[in-house]
C-alpha positions as a Python dict, from the first residue, in 0.01 Angstrom:
ca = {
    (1, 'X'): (0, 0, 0),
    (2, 'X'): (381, 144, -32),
    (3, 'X'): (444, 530, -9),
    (4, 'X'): (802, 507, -33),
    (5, 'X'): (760, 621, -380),
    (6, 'X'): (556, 888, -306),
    (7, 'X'): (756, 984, -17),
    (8, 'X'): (1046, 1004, -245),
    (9, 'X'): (895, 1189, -481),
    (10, 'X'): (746, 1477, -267),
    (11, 'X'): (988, 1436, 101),
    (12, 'X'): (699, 1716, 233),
    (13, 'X'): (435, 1476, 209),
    (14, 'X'): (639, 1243, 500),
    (15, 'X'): (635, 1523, 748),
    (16, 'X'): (297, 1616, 668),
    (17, 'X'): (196, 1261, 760),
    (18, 'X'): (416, 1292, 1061),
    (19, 'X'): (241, 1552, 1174),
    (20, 'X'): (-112, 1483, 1123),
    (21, 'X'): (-19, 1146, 1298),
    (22, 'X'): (100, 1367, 1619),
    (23, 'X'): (-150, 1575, 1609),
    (24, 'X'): (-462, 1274, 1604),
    (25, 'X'): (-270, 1123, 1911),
    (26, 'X'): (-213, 1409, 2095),
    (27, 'X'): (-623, 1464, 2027),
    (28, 'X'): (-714, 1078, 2129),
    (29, 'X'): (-546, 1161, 2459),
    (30, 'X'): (-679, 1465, 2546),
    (31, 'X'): (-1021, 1312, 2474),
    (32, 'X'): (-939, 1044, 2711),
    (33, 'X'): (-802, 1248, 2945),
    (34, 'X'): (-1143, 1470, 2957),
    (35, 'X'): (-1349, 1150, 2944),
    (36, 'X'): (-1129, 1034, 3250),
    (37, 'X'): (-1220, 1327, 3485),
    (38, 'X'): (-1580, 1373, 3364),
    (39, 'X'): (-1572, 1016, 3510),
    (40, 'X'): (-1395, 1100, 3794),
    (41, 'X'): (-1632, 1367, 3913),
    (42, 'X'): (-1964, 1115, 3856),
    (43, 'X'): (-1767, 922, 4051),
    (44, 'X'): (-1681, 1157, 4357),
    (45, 'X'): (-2035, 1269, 4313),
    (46, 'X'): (-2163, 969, 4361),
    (47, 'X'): (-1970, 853, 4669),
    (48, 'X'): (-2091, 1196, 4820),
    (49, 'X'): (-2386, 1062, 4760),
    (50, 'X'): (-2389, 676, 4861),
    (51, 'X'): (-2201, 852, 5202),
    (52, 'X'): (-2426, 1142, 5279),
    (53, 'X'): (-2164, 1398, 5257),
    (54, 'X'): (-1950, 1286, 5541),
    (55, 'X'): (-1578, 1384, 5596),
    (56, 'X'): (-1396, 1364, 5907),
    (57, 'X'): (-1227, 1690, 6019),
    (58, 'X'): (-890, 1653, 6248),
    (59, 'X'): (-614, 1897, 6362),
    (60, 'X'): (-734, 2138, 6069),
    (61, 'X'): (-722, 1886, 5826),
    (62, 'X'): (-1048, 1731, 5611),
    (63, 'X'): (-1024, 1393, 5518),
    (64, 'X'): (-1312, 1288, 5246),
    (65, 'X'): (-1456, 946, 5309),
    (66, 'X'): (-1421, 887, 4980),
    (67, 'X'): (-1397, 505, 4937),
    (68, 'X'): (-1590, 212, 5033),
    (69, 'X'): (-1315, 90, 5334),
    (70, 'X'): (-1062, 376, 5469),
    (71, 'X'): (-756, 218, 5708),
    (72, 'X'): (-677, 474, 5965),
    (73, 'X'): (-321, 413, 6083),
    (74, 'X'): (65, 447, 6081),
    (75, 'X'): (144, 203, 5844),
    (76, 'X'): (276, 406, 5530),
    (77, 'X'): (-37, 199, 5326),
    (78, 'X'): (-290, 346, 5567),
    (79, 'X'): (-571, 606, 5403),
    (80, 'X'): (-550, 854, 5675),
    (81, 'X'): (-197, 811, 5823),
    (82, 'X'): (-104, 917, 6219),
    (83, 'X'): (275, 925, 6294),
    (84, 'X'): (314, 913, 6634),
    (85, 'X'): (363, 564, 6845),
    (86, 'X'): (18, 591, 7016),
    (87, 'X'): (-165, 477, 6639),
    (88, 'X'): (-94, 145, 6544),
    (89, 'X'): (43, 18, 6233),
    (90, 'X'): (-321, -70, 6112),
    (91, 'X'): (-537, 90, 6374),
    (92, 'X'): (-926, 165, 6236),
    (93, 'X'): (-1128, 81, 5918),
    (94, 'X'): (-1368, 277, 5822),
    (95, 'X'): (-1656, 94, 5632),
    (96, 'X'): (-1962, 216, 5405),
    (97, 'X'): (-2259, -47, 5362),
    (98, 'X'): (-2617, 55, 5309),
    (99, 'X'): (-2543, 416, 5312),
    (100, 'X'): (-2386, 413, 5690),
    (101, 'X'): (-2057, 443, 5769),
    (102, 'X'): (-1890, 236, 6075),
    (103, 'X'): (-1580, 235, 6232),
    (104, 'X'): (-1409, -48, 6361),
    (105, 'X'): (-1112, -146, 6593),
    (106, 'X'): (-932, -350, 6407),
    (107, 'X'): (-671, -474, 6696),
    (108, 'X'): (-540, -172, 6803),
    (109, 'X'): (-343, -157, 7147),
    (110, 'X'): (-455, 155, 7261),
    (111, 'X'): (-807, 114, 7099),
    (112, 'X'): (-1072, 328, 6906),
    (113, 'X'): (-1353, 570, 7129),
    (114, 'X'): (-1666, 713, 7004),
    (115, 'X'): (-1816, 969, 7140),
    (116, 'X'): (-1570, 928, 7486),
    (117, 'X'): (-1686, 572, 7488),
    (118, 'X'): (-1416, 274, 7328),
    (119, 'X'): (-1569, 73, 7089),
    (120, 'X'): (-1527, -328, 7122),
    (121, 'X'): (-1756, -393, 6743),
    (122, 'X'): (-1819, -188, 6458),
    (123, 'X'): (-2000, 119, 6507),
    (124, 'X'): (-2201, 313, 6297),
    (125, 'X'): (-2114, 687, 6266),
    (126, 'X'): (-2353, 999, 6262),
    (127, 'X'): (-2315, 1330, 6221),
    (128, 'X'): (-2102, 1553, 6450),
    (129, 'X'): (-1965, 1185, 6659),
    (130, 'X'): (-1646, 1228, 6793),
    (131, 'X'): (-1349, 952, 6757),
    (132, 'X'): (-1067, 956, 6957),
    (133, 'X'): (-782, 753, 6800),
    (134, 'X'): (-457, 758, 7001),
    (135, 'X'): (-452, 1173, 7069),
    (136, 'X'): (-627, 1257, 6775),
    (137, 'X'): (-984, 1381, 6773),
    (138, 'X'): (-1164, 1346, 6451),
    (139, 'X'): (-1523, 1466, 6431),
    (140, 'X'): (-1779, 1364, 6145),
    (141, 'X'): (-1866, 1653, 5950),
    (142, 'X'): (-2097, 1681, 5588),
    (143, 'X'): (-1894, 1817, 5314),
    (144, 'X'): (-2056, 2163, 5357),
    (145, 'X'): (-1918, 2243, 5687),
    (146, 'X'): (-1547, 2364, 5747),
    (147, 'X'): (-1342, 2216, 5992),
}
């Protein structure tokens, strides 16, 4: 179907069309947008969930465990990120499986400790369990608690 004669015939009709074509996109978006974080929260809720709750709080900082696998390192890709030269590149992964979360060392020089003890295989993590990686203490918390 042509408009051009239309169009011609009443020029208002173009912009009104113009408009009402913005104006549906700009809706679409912001429905997708919504329907995006409405998402993203069932999501975060349910990896609070499937992890208990857990976060580990270092130095002031709260890191969520908010993924299934969580590289702790100085590599720029790493999840929770240590600068200094006693962290290797790709020091620590933290892993979720059947509701537990467990560190391992994942060839680290200067190695991963638990609870003042340095772990040679994955260990599983509970509340309040200290891990020392290079000078940083991190301590499992649940969500609830402050740092």
């Amino acid at each position: 179907m042509d408009l051009t004669p239309l169009f011609a015939k009443y020029p208002f009709l173009r912009e009104a069309a113009t408009a009402f074509v913005v104006i549906f996109v700009d809706i679409v978006a912001l429905v997708i947008l919504l329907a995006a974080a409405r998402e993203r929260h069932r999501g975060d809720r349910g990896w609070a969930k499937e992890g208990h709750g857990f976060m580990l709080a270092c130095e002031g900082e709260v890191y969520p465990l908010g993924a299934a696998e969580i590289l702790i390192g100085r590599h720029p890709s790493a999840d929770i990120r240590f600068s200094d030269s006693e962290v290797s590149r790709f020091h620590a992964l933290l892993s979720l499986s059947g509701g537990k979360w467990q560190i391992e060392d994942i060839g680290a020089q200067n190695g991963v400790a638990v609870n003042g003890h340095r772990i040679s295989k994955p260990c599983t993590l509970r509340h309040h369990d200290a891990i020392m990686i290079g000078k940083h203490r991190m301590v499992v918390i649940r969500g609830t608690e402050r740092a």
